Structures are given as structure tokens and as C-alpha cells.
């Protein structure tokens, strides 16, 4: 494990703050790469996050969605006897926690565990009030386009 403490050099980094932030974050990211994952775009507003969680049962995984944060945690029950005569132990059974920051209006619609892959489906649902609307030339929105133009001009002259 590599560990760099760049704080003593901070006072000499005027103008290079972003570079040092990048180096510190890259160092932090190297330590947190388990389990591997894919993010897939299924449609215009639907996505899927797939994590490789081989060896974990559904009751050993916990998925929590709160505001704009999705947290997937895995806690493996210690069922194997580690006192055996293992020549090599390479199957990861360590606990993990993977966090994803979700965009606004994205919600989790479901999760499925098959063949050691945990698939979490997401959908982006923008409220009608937040969706873009077309503005007609002349200052009228689509909703007002059904009102006759002559009537609105007469009301403007009367005022």
C-alpha cells in the first residue's frame, strides 16, 4: 500500500492546488476498487449499475438509496474454516462499501443478483414542471398558443 502525505508541500503549491487535489484523490481511489462495476445506459432515461460480487448471497448484500446517494454494502459471514490447509487464498470475502452519487431525479427501480453479478436498475424521472418547454416567437408558450393572437393584442391595447 502506498501512502503519500502531501500536506507539507501545500504552502508551496500556489497555482497548483488542482494538481495536488488530483494526486491525493488518485491515491485514495487506488485503495477503493473493490468490487469492480460497470455502468450501462439502457435507454434515454434508464441505466444499470452492475457489480461483480461473486460469492455473496442476497442476505449478505445491502442496497440503500438516500437522496442523491446510492450505497451498496457487502458483509460476508465467516463460514469457511480459515484453519484449513489452503495453498492459496485468492477469493475475496472481505467486506466492502461502494458509493455512487446519483444525479437529480434518478431513482432505483430494482435489483437482481444472478451469476455473481448484482444488477441495480435506475431511471431518471424529471417532473413535468422541470422539463424544458418550447417558447414560441412572440413570447407565448405552447400552453398559450391555443388563445387567439388577436384577443391577446386587444387586451394589451386596453391596458
Short mmCIF file of N, CA and C in Angstrom, two decimals:
data_model
loop_
_atom_site.label_atom_id
_atom_site.label_comp_id
_atom_site.label_asym_id
_atom_site.label_seq_id
_atom_site.Cartn_x
_atom_site.Cartn_y
_atom_site.Cartn_z
N UNK A 1 0.84 -1.18 0.00
CA UNK A 1 0.00 0.00 0.00
C UNK A 1 0.88 1.24 0.00
N UNK A 2 0.61 2.15 -0.91
CA UNK A 2 1.36 3.39 -0.98
C UNK A 2 0.60 4.46 -0.24
N UNK A 3 1.33 5.25 0.49
CA UNK A 3 0.69 6.36 1.18
C UNK A 3 1.56 7.60 1.08
N UNK A 4 1.02 8.64 0.51
CA UNK A 4 1.74 9.89 0.37
C UNK A 4 1.02 10.95 1.16
N UNK A 5 1.76 11.67 1.97
CA UNK A 5 1.19 12.81 2.69
C UNK A 5 1.74 14.06 2.03
N UNK A 6 0.89 14.73 1.27
CA UNK A 6 1.32 15.90 0.52
C UNK A 6 1.09 17.20 1.28
N UNK A 7 0.58 17.11 2.50
CA UNK A 7 0.26 18.34 3.25
C UNK A 7 1.47 19.23 3.53
N UNK A 8 2.69 18.71 3.76
CA UNK A 8 3.82 19.63 3.99
C UNK A 8 4.15 20.50 2.77
N UNK A 9 3.77 20.04 1.60
CA UNK A 9 4.09 20.78 0.38
C UNK A 9 2.98 21.72 -0.05
N UNK A 10 1.88 21.76 0.69
CA UNK A 10 0.72 22.57 0.31
C UNK A 10 1.04 24.07 0.26
N UNK A 11 1.86 24.57 1.16
CA UNK A 11 2.11 26.01 1.19
C UNK A 11 2.91 26.48 -0.02
N UNK A 12 3.57 25.56 -0.70
CA UNK A 12 4.35 25.92 -1.89
C UNK A 12 3.60 25.60 -3.18
N UNK A 13 2.28 25.37 -3.08
CA UNK A 13 1.52 24.94 -4.26
C UNK A 13 0.61 26.02 -4.81
N UNK A 14 0.96 27.26 -4.62
CA UNK A 14 0.11 28.34 -5.12
C UNK A 14 -0.02 28.19 -6.63
N UNK A 15 -1.24 28.07 -7.08
CA UNK A 15 -1.50 27.88 -8.50
C UNK A 15 -1.53 26.43 -8.94
N UNK A 16 -1.14 25.52 -8.06
CA UNK A 16 -1.14 24.11 -8.40
C UNK A 16 -2.07 23.31 -7.49
N UNK A 17 -3.04 23.98 -6.88
CA UNK A 17 -3.95 23.31 -5.95
C UNK A 17 -4.71 22.16 -6.62
N UNK A 18 -5.18 22.39 -7.83
CA UNK A 18 -5.95 21.36 -8.53
C UNK A 18 -5.09 20.13 -8.80
N UNK A 19 -3.82 20.34 -9.12
CA UNK A 19 -2.92 19.23 -9.38
C UNK A 19 -2.73 18.39 -8.12
N UNK A 20 -2.52 19.04 -6.99
CA UNK A 20 -2.33 18.31 -5.75
C UNK A 20 -3.62 17.62 -5.31
N UNK A 21 -4.78 18.26 -5.54
CA UNK A 21 -6.05 17.60 -5.24
C UNK A 21 -6.21 16.34 -6.09
N UNK A 22 -5.84 16.43 -7.36
CA UNK A 22 -5.92 15.28 -8.26
C UNK A 22 -5.03 14.15 -7.77
N UNK A 23 -3.80 14.46 -7.35
CA UNK A 23 -2.88 13.43 -6.86
C UNK A 23 -3.40 12.77 -5.59
N UNK A 24 -3.95 13.56 -4.68
CA UNK A 24 -4.48 13.00 -3.45
C UNK A 24 -5.70 12.12 -3.72
N UNK A 25 -6.59 12.57 -4.61
CA UNK A 25 -7.78 11.78 -4.93
C UNK A 25 -7.41 10.51 -5.68
N UNK A 26 -6.42 10.56 -6.55
CA UNK A 26 -5.99 9.37 -7.27
C UNK A 26 -5.42 8.34 -6.30
N UNK A 27 -4.67 8.80 -5.32
CA UNK A 27 -4.12 7.90 -4.31
C UNK A 27 -5.24 7.25 -3.52
N UNK A 28 -6.27 8.02 -3.17
CA UNK A 28 -7.40 7.50 -2.43
C UNK A 28 -8.19 6.50 -3.28
N UNK A 29 -8.33 6.78 -4.58
CA UNK A 29 -9.11 5.92 -5.46
C UNK A 29 -8.46 4.57 -5.68
N UNK A 30 -7.13 4.50 -5.65
CA UNK A 30 -6.44 3.23 -5.85
C UNK A 30 -6.78 2.22 -4.77
N UNK A 31 -7.05 2.68 -3.59
CA UNK A 31 -7.33 1.79 -2.47
C UNK A 31 -8.76 1.30 -2.47
N UNK A 32 -9.66 1.94 -3.23
CA UNK A 32 -11.08 1.63 -3.18
C UNK A 32 -11.55 1.17 -4.56
N UNK A 33 -11.14 -0.04 -4.97
CA UNK A 33 -11.54 -0.52 -6.28
C UNK A 33 -12.21 -1.88 -6.22
N UNK A 34 -12.77 -2.22 -5.09
CA UNK A 34 -13.47 -3.49 -4.93
C UNK A 34 -14.89 -3.23 -4.48
N UNK A 35 -15.85 -3.84 -5.04
CA UNK A 35 -15.84 -4.74 -6.19
C UNK A 35 -15.86 -3.96 -7.50
N UNK A 36 -15.38 -4.57 -8.57
CA UNK A 36 -15.44 -3.88 -9.87
C UNK A 36 -16.89 -3.71 -10.32
N UNK A 37 -17.13 -2.68 -11.15
CA UNK A 37 -18.51 -2.40 -11.56
C UNK A 37 -18.54 -1.85 -12.98
N UNK A 38 -19.71 -1.94 -13.59
CA UNK A 38 -20.00 -1.35 -14.90
C UNK A 38 -21.21 -0.45 -14.75
N UNK A 39 -21.26 0.63 -15.53
CA UNK A 39 -22.45 1.47 -15.61
C UNK A 39 -22.88 1.46 -17.07
N UNK A 40 -24.13 1.08 -17.28
CA UNK A 40 -24.65 0.88 -18.63
C UNK A 40 -25.87 1.77 -18.86
N UNK A 41 -25.94 2.39 -20.02
CA UNK A 41 -27.11 3.19 -20.39
C UNK A 41 -28.02 2.30 -21.22
N UNK A 42 -29.23 2.03 -20.70
CA UNK A 42 -30.16 1.13 -21.37
C UNK A 42 -31.08 1.87 -22.34
N UNK A 43 -31.41 3.10 -22.02
CA UNK A 43 -32.32 3.91 -22.84
C UNK A 43 -32.05 5.38 -22.58
N UNK A 44 -32.97 6.22 -23.04
CA UNK A 44 -32.79 7.66 -22.84
C UNK A 44 -32.71 8.03 -21.37
N UNK A 45 -33.55 7.41 -20.54
CA UNK A 45 -33.60 7.76 -19.12
C UNK A 45 -33.47 6.54 -18.21
N UNK A 46 -32.88 5.45 -18.69
CA UNK A 46 -32.73 4.27 -17.84
C UNK A 46 -31.28 3.79 -17.88
N UNK A 47 -30.81 3.37 -16.71
CA UNK A 47 -29.41 2.98 -16.53
C UNK A 47 -29.35 1.70 -15.70
N UNK A 48 -28.19 1.03 -15.73
CA UNK A 48 -27.97 -0.15 -14.89
C UNK A 48 -26.53 -0.11 -14.37
N UNK A 49 -26.40 -0.32 -13.07
CA UNK A 49 -25.09 -0.48 -12.44
C UNK A 49 -24.94 -1.96 -12.13
N UNK A 50 -23.86 -2.57 -12.60
CA UNK A 50 -23.61 -3.99 -12.37
C UNK A 50 -22.32 -4.14 -11.59
N UNK A 51 -22.39 -4.82 -10.44
CA UNK A 51 -21.22 -5.05 -9.60
C UNK A 51 -20.90 -6.54 -9.58
N UNK A 52 -19.62 -6.88 -9.63
CA UNK A 52 -19.17 -8.27 -9.54
C UNK A 52 -19.01 -8.63 -8.07
N UNK A 53 -19.98 -9.37 -7.54
CA UNK A 53 -19.99 -9.73 -6.12
C UNK A 53 -20.04 -11.25 -5.96
N UNK A 54 -19.17 -11.93 -6.68
CA UNK A 54 -19.14 -13.40 -6.64
C UNK A 54 -18.94 -13.89 -5.21
N UNK A 55 -19.72 -14.87 -4.83
CA UNK A 55 -19.60 -15.46 -3.51
C UNK A 55 -20.50 -14.84 -2.46
N UNK A 56 -21.14 -13.73 -2.76
CA UNK A 56 -22.04 -13.09 -1.82
C UNK A 56 -23.47 -13.55 -2.07
N UNK A 57 -24.20 -13.84 -1.00
CA UNK A 57 -25.61 -14.21 -1.08
C UNK A 57 -26.45 -12.94 -0.95
N UNK A 58 -27.71 -12.99 -1.39
CA UNK A 58 -28.57 -11.79 -1.29
C UNK A 58 -28.70 -11.24 0.13
N UNK A 59 -28.70 -12.12 1.14
CA UNK A 59 -28.84 -11.62 2.51
C UNK A 59 -27.54 -11.02 3.06
N UNK A 60 -26.44 -11.14 2.32
CA UNK A 60 -25.17 -10.54 2.73
C UNK A 60 -24.92 -9.20 2.05
N UNK A 61 -25.85 -8.79 1.19
CA UNK A 61 -25.73 -7.52 0.48
C UNK A 61 -26.82 -6.56 0.95
N UNK A 62 -26.47 -5.30 1.01
CA UNK A 62 -27.43 -4.27 1.42
C UNK A 62 -27.34 -3.09 0.45
N UNK A 63 -28.49 -2.72 -0.11
CA UNK A 63 -28.56 -1.60 -1.04
C UNK A 63 -29.40 -0.51 -0.39
N UNK A 64 -28.82 0.68 -0.27
CA UNK A 64 -29.51 1.80 0.36
C UNK A 64 -29.48 3.00 -0.58
N UNK A 65 -30.66 3.56 -0.84
CA UNK A 65 -30.76 4.77 -1.66
C UNK A 65 -31.32 5.87 -0.77
N UNK A 66 -30.57 6.95 -0.63
CA UNK A 66 -31.00 8.07 0.20
C UNK A 66 -30.62 9.36 -0.51
N UNK A 67 -31.62 10.16 -0.82
CA UNK A 67 -31.46 11.41 -1.57
C UNK A 67 -30.68 11.13 -2.85
N UNK A 68 -29.52 11.70 -3.03
CA UNK A 68 -28.75 11.50 -4.26
C UNK A 68 -27.58 10.54 -4.07
N UNK A 69 -27.67 9.65 -3.11
CA UNK A 69 -26.57 8.72 -2.82
C UNK A 69 -27.09 7.28 -2.85
N UNK A 70 -26.37 6.43 -3.57
CA UNK A 70 -26.67 5.00 -3.60
C UNK A 70 -25.49 4.29 -2.95
N UNK A 71 -25.77 3.49 -1.93
CA UNK A 71 -24.72 2.79 -1.19
C UNK A 71 -24.98 1.29 -1.28
N UNK A 72 -23.98 0.55 -1.74
CA UNK A 72 -24.05 -0.91 -1.79
C UNK A 72 -22.99 -1.44 -0.84
N UNK A 73 -23.44 -2.23 0.13
CA UNK A 73 -22.52 -2.77 1.13
C UNK A 73 -22.63 -4.29 1.13
N UNK A 74 -21.51 -4.94 1.33
CA UNK A 74 -21.47 -6.40 1.42
C UNK A 74 -20.72 -6.83 2.66
N UNK A 75 -21.34 -7.69 3.44
CA UNK A 75 -20.73 -8.22 4.65
C UNK A 75 -20.81 -9.74 4.57
N UNK A 76 -19.68 -10.37 4.39
CA UNK A 76 -19.63 -11.82 4.22
C UNK A 76 -19.58 -12.49 5.59
N UNK A 77 -20.52 -13.41 5.80
CA UNK A 77 -20.49 -14.18 7.04
C UNK A 77 -19.31 -15.14 6.97
N UNK A 78 -18.55 -15.22 8.03
CA UNK A 78 -17.35 -16.05 8.05
C UNK A 78 -17.78 -17.51 8.21
N UNK A 79 -17.98 -18.18 7.07
CA UNK A 79 -18.46 -19.56 7.11
C UNK A 79 -17.34 -20.56 6.83
N UNK A 80 -16.30 -20.12 6.15
CA UNK A 80 -15.21 -21.02 5.83
C UNK A 80 -14.24 -21.13 7.00
N UNK A 81 -13.73 -22.29 7.20
CA UNK A 81 -12.75 -22.51 8.25
C UNK A 81 -11.39 -22.09 7.72
N UNK A 82 -10.85 -21.01 8.22
CA UNK A 82 -9.55 -20.50 7.75
C UNK A 82 -8.38 -21.27 8.34
N UNK A 83 -8.65 -22.22 9.21
CA UNK A 83 -7.57 -23.00 9.80
C UNK A 83 -7.17 -24.18 8.92
N UNK A 84 -7.83 -24.34 7.76
CA UNK A 84 -7.54 -25.46 6.86
C UNK A 84 -6.19 -25.30 6.19
N UNK A 85 -5.86 -26.26 5.38
CA UNK A 85 -4.58 -26.26 4.67
C UNK A 85 -4.74 -25.64 3.29
N UNK A 86 -4.89 -24.36 3.24
CA UNK A 86 -5.02 -23.65 1.97
C UNK A 86 -3.63 -23.41 1.40
N UNK A 87 -3.45 -23.73 0.14
CA UNK A 87 -2.21 -23.42 -0.54
C UNK A 87 -2.24 -21.99 -1.08
N UNK A 88 -3.44 -21.52 -1.42
CA UNK A 88 -3.62 -20.15 -1.92
C UNK A 88 -5.04 -19.70 -1.58
N UNK A 89 -5.15 -18.51 -1.02
CA UNK A 89 -6.45 -17.91 -0.74
C UNK A 89 -6.57 -16.67 -1.61
N UNK A 90 -7.37 -16.75 -2.67
CA UNK A 90 -7.50 -15.63 -3.60
C UNK A 90 -8.92 -15.16 -3.79
N UNK A 91 -9.89 -15.87 -3.21
CA UNK A 91 -11.29 -15.46 -3.35
C UNK A 91 -11.57 -14.39 -2.31
N UNK A 92 -11.99 -13.24 -2.81
CA UNK A 92 -12.23 -12.10 -1.93
C UNK A 92 -13.50 -12.31 -1.12
N UNK A 93 -13.35 -12.31 0.17
CA UNK A 93 -14.52 -12.42 1.05
C UNK A 93 -14.57 -11.24 2.02
N UNK A 94 -13.83 -10.21 1.69
CA UNK A 94 -13.79 -9.05 2.58
C UNK A 94 -15.05 -8.21 2.42
N UNK A 95 -15.34 -7.48 3.45
CA UNK A 95 -16.49 -6.57 3.42
C UNK A 95 -16.17 -5.39 2.51
N UNK A 96 -17.20 -4.82 1.93
CA UNK A 96 -16.99 -3.67 1.05
C UNK A 96 -18.16 -2.71 1.19
N UNK A 97 -17.91 -1.50 0.76
CA UNK A 97 -18.96 -0.49 0.65
C UNK A 97 -18.64 0.37 -0.56
N UNK A 98 -19.53 0.39 -1.51
CA UNK A 98 -19.35 1.16 -2.75
C UNK A 98 -20.43 2.23 -2.80
N UNK A 99 -20.02 3.48 -3.02
CA UNK A 99 -20.95 4.62 -3.05
C UNK A 99 -21.00 5.21 -4.45
N UNK A 100 -22.22 5.56 -4.87
CA UNK A 100 -22.45 6.22 -6.15
C UNK A 100 -23.27 7.47 -5.89
N UNK A 101 -22.81 8.58 -6.41
CA UNK A 101 -23.59 9.82 -6.30
C UNK A 101 -24.50 9.89 -7.52
N UNK A 102 -25.81 9.93 -7.27
CA UNK A 102 -26.79 9.93 -8.34
C UNK A 102 -27.16 11.35 -8.73
N UNK A 103 -27.51 11.53 -9.98
CA UNK A 103 -27.97 12.83 -10.46
C UNK A 103 -29.36 13.12 -9.91
N UNK A 104 -29.80 14.35 -10.04
CA UNK A 104 -31.14 14.72 -9.59
C UNK A 104 -32.19 13.92 -10.36
N UNK A 105 -33.26 13.57 -9.67
CA UNK A 105 -34.42 12.89 -10.23
C UNK A 105 -34.13 11.46 -10.68
N UNK A 106 -33.03 10.86 -10.22
CA UNK A 106 -32.73 9.46 -10.53
C UNK A 106 -33.14 8.63 -9.33
N UNK A 107 -33.91 7.56 -9.60
CA UNK A 107 -34.34 6.69 -8.50
C UNK A 107 -34.06 5.24 -8.87
N UNK A 108 -33.89 4.41 -7.85
CA UNK A 108 -33.63 2.98 -8.04
C UNK A 108 -34.96 2.28 -8.25
N UNK A 109 -35.05 1.48 -9.32
CA UNK A 109 -36.30 0.77 -9.61
C UNK A 109 -36.24 -0.70 -9.24
N UNK A 110 -35.05 -1.27 -9.07
CA UNK A 110 -34.97 -2.67 -8.70
C UNK A 110 -33.54 -3.17 -8.71
N UNK A 111 -33.37 -4.38 -8.17
CA UNK A 111 -32.05 -5.00 -8.12
C UNK A 111 -32.21 -6.50 -8.30
N UNK A 112 -31.19 -7.12 -8.89
CA UNK A 112 -31.23 -8.55 -9.14
C UNK A 112 -29.81 -9.11 -8.98
N UNK A 113 -29.72 -10.30 -8.39
CA UNK A 113 -28.43 -10.97 -8.21
C UNK A 113 -28.47 -12.29 -8.96
N UNK A 114 -27.61 -12.41 -9.98
CA UNK A 114 -27.55 -13.65 -10.76
C UNK A 114 -26.11 -13.87 -11.23
N UNK A 115 -25.65 -15.10 -11.09
CA UNK A 115 -24.31 -15.49 -11.55
C UNK A 115 -23.20 -14.63 -10.97
N UNK A 116 -23.34 -14.20 -9.74
CA UNK A 116 -22.31 -13.39 -9.10
C UNK A 116 -22.30 -11.94 -9.50
N UNK A 117 -23.31 -11.50 -10.26
CA UNK A 117 -23.41 -10.10 -10.68
C UNK A 117 -24.66 -9.47 -10.08
N UNK A 118 -24.46 -8.37 -9.38
CA UNK A 118 -25.56 -7.61 -8.80
C UNK A 118 -25.91 -6.49 -9.77
N UNK A 119 -27.13 -6.53 -10.32
CA UNK A 119 -27.58 -5.52 -11.27
C UNK A 119 -28.60 -4.62 -10.59
N UNK A 120 -28.34 -3.31 -10.61
CA UNK A 120 -29.23 -2.32 -10.00
C UNK A 120 -29.74 -1.43 -11.11
N UNK A 121 -31.06 -1.41 -11.28
CA UNK A 121 -31.68 -0.61 -12.34
C UNK A 121 -32.07 0.76 -11.82
N UNK A 122 -31.79 1.77 -12.62
CA UNK A 122 -32.08 3.16 -12.27
C UNK A 122 -32.89 3.79 -13.39
N UNK A 123 -33.72 4.76 -13.02
CA UNK A 123 -34.49 5.51 -14.01
C UNK A 123 -34.47 6.98 -13.62
N UNK A 124 -34.39 7.82 -14.63
CA UNK A 124 -34.40 9.27 -14.41
C UNK A 124 -35.77 9.79 -14.78
N UNK A 125 -36.48 10.35 -13.80
CA UNK A 125 -37.84 10.86 -14.00
C UNK A 125 -37.86 12.34 -13.63
N UNK A 126 -37.84 13.18 -14.65
CA UNK A 126 -37.87 14.62 -14.43
C UNK A 126 -39.33 15.04 -14.32
N UNK A 127 -39.71 15.79 -13.26
CA UNK A 127 -41.09 16.25 -13.13
C UNK A 127 -41.48 17.15 -14.31
N UNK A 128 -42.77 17.15 -14.63
CA UNK A 128 -43.27 17.95 -15.76
C UNK A 128 -42.89 19.42 -15.62
N UNK A 129 -42.94 19.94 -14.40
CA UNK A 129 -42.63 21.36 -14.19
C UNK A 129 -41.17 21.67 -14.49
N UNK A 130 -40.30 20.67 -14.42
CA UNK A 130 -38.87 20.88 -14.64
C UNK A 130 -38.44 20.59 -16.08
N UNK A 131 -39.31 19.97 -16.87
CA UNK A 131 -38.95 19.63 -18.25
C UNK A 131 -38.89 20.89 -19.10
N UNK A 132 -38.04 20.90 -20.09
CA UNK A 132 -37.96 22.07 -20.97
C UNK A 132 -39.25 22.22 -21.77
N UNK A 133 -39.64 23.46 -22.00
CA UNK A 133 -40.84 23.71 -22.80
C UNK A 133 -40.47 24.66 -23.92
N UNK A 134 -41.16 24.54 -24.99
CA UNK A 134 -40.88 25.32 -26.18
C UNK A 134 -41.55 26.68 -26.07
N UNK A 135 -40.80 27.73 -26.33
CA UNK A 135 -41.33 29.09 -26.30
C UNK A 135 -41.51 29.55 -27.74
N UNK A 136 -42.72 29.96 -28.07
CA UNK A 136 -43.00 30.43 -29.43
C UNK A 136 -42.47 31.85 -29.60
N UNK A 137 -42.10 32.17 -30.80
CA UNK A 137 -41.64 33.53 -31.09
C UNK A 137 -42.84 34.45 -30.95
N UNK A 138 -42.68 35.50 -30.23
CA UNK A 138 -43.78 36.38 -29.91
C UNK A 138 -44.08 36.33 -28.41
N UNK A 139 -43.31 35.51 -27.69
CA UNK A 139 -43.41 35.48 -26.24
C UNK A 139 -44.44 34.54 -25.68
N UNK A 140 -45.12 33.73 -26.49
CA UNK A 140 -46.14 32.83 -25.98
C UNK A 140 -45.54 31.44 -25.80
N UNK A 141 -45.96 30.76 -24.73
CA UNK A 141 -45.55 29.38 -24.53
C UNK A 141 -46.51 28.47 -25.28
N UNK A 142 -46.21 27.19 -25.31
CA UNK A 142 -47.08 26.24 -26.01
C UNK A 142 -48.48 26.22 -25.41
N UNK A 143 -48.60 26.36 -24.09
CA UNK A 143 -49.90 26.31 -23.46
C UNK A 143 -50.78 27.48 -23.89
N UNK A 144 -50.18 28.65 -24.14
CA UNK A 144 -50.94 29.83 -24.52
C UNK A 144 -51.18 29.91 -26.02
N UNK A 145 -50.59 29.02 -26.78
CA UNK A 145 -50.70 29.09 -28.24
C UNK A 145 -52.12 28.86 -28.71
N UNK A 146 -52.97 28.25 -27.89
CA UNK A 146 -54.35 27.99 -28.31
C UNK A 146 -55.23 29.24 -28.20
N UNK A 147 -54.80 30.28 -27.48
CA UNK A 147 -55.55 31.53 -27.36
C UNK A 147 -55.33 32.34 -28.63
N UNK A 148 -56.40 32.85 -29.24
CA UNK A 148 -56.22 33.63 -30.47
C UNK A 148 -55.32 34.84 -30.24
N UNK A 149 -54.45 35.10 -31.21
CA UNK A 149 -53.48 36.18 -31.10
C UNK A 149 -54.18 37.53 -31.07
N UNK A 150 -55.25 37.71 -31.85
CA UNK A 150 -55.97 38.99 -31.90
C UNK A 150 -56.53 39.35 -30.53
N UNK A 151 -57.03 38.35 -29.80
CA UNK A 151 -57.61 38.61 -28.48
C UNK A 151 -56.54 39.11 -27.51
N UNK A 152 -55.36 38.50 -27.54
CA UNK A 152 -54.30 38.93 -26.63
C UNK A 152 -53.79 40.31 -26.99
N UNK A 153 -53.77 40.67 -28.26
CA UNK A 153 -53.35 42.02 -28.67
C UNK A 153 -54.35 43.06 -28.22
N UNK A 154 -55.65 42.74 -28.30
CA UNK A 154 -56.69 43.68 -27.86
C UNK A 154 -56.58 43.93 -26.36
N UNK A 155 -56.28 42.86 -25.58
CA UNK A 155 -56.13 43.01 -24.14
C UNK A 155 -54.92 43.87 -23.82
N UNK A 156 -53.86 43.75 -24.61
CA UNK A 156 -52.65 44.55 -24.39
C UNK A 156 -52.91 46.02 -24.69
N UNK A 157 -53.70 46.32 -25.72
CA UNK A 157 -54.01 47.71 -26.06
C UNK A 157 -54.90 48.34 -25.00
N UNK A 158 -55.82 47.55 -24.42
CA UNK A 158 -56.74 48.06 -23.41
C UNK A 158 -56.00 48.42 -22.13
N UNK A 159 -54.92 47.78 -21.86
CA UNK A 159 -54.18 48.02 -20.63
C UNK A 159 -53.32 49.20 -20.77
#
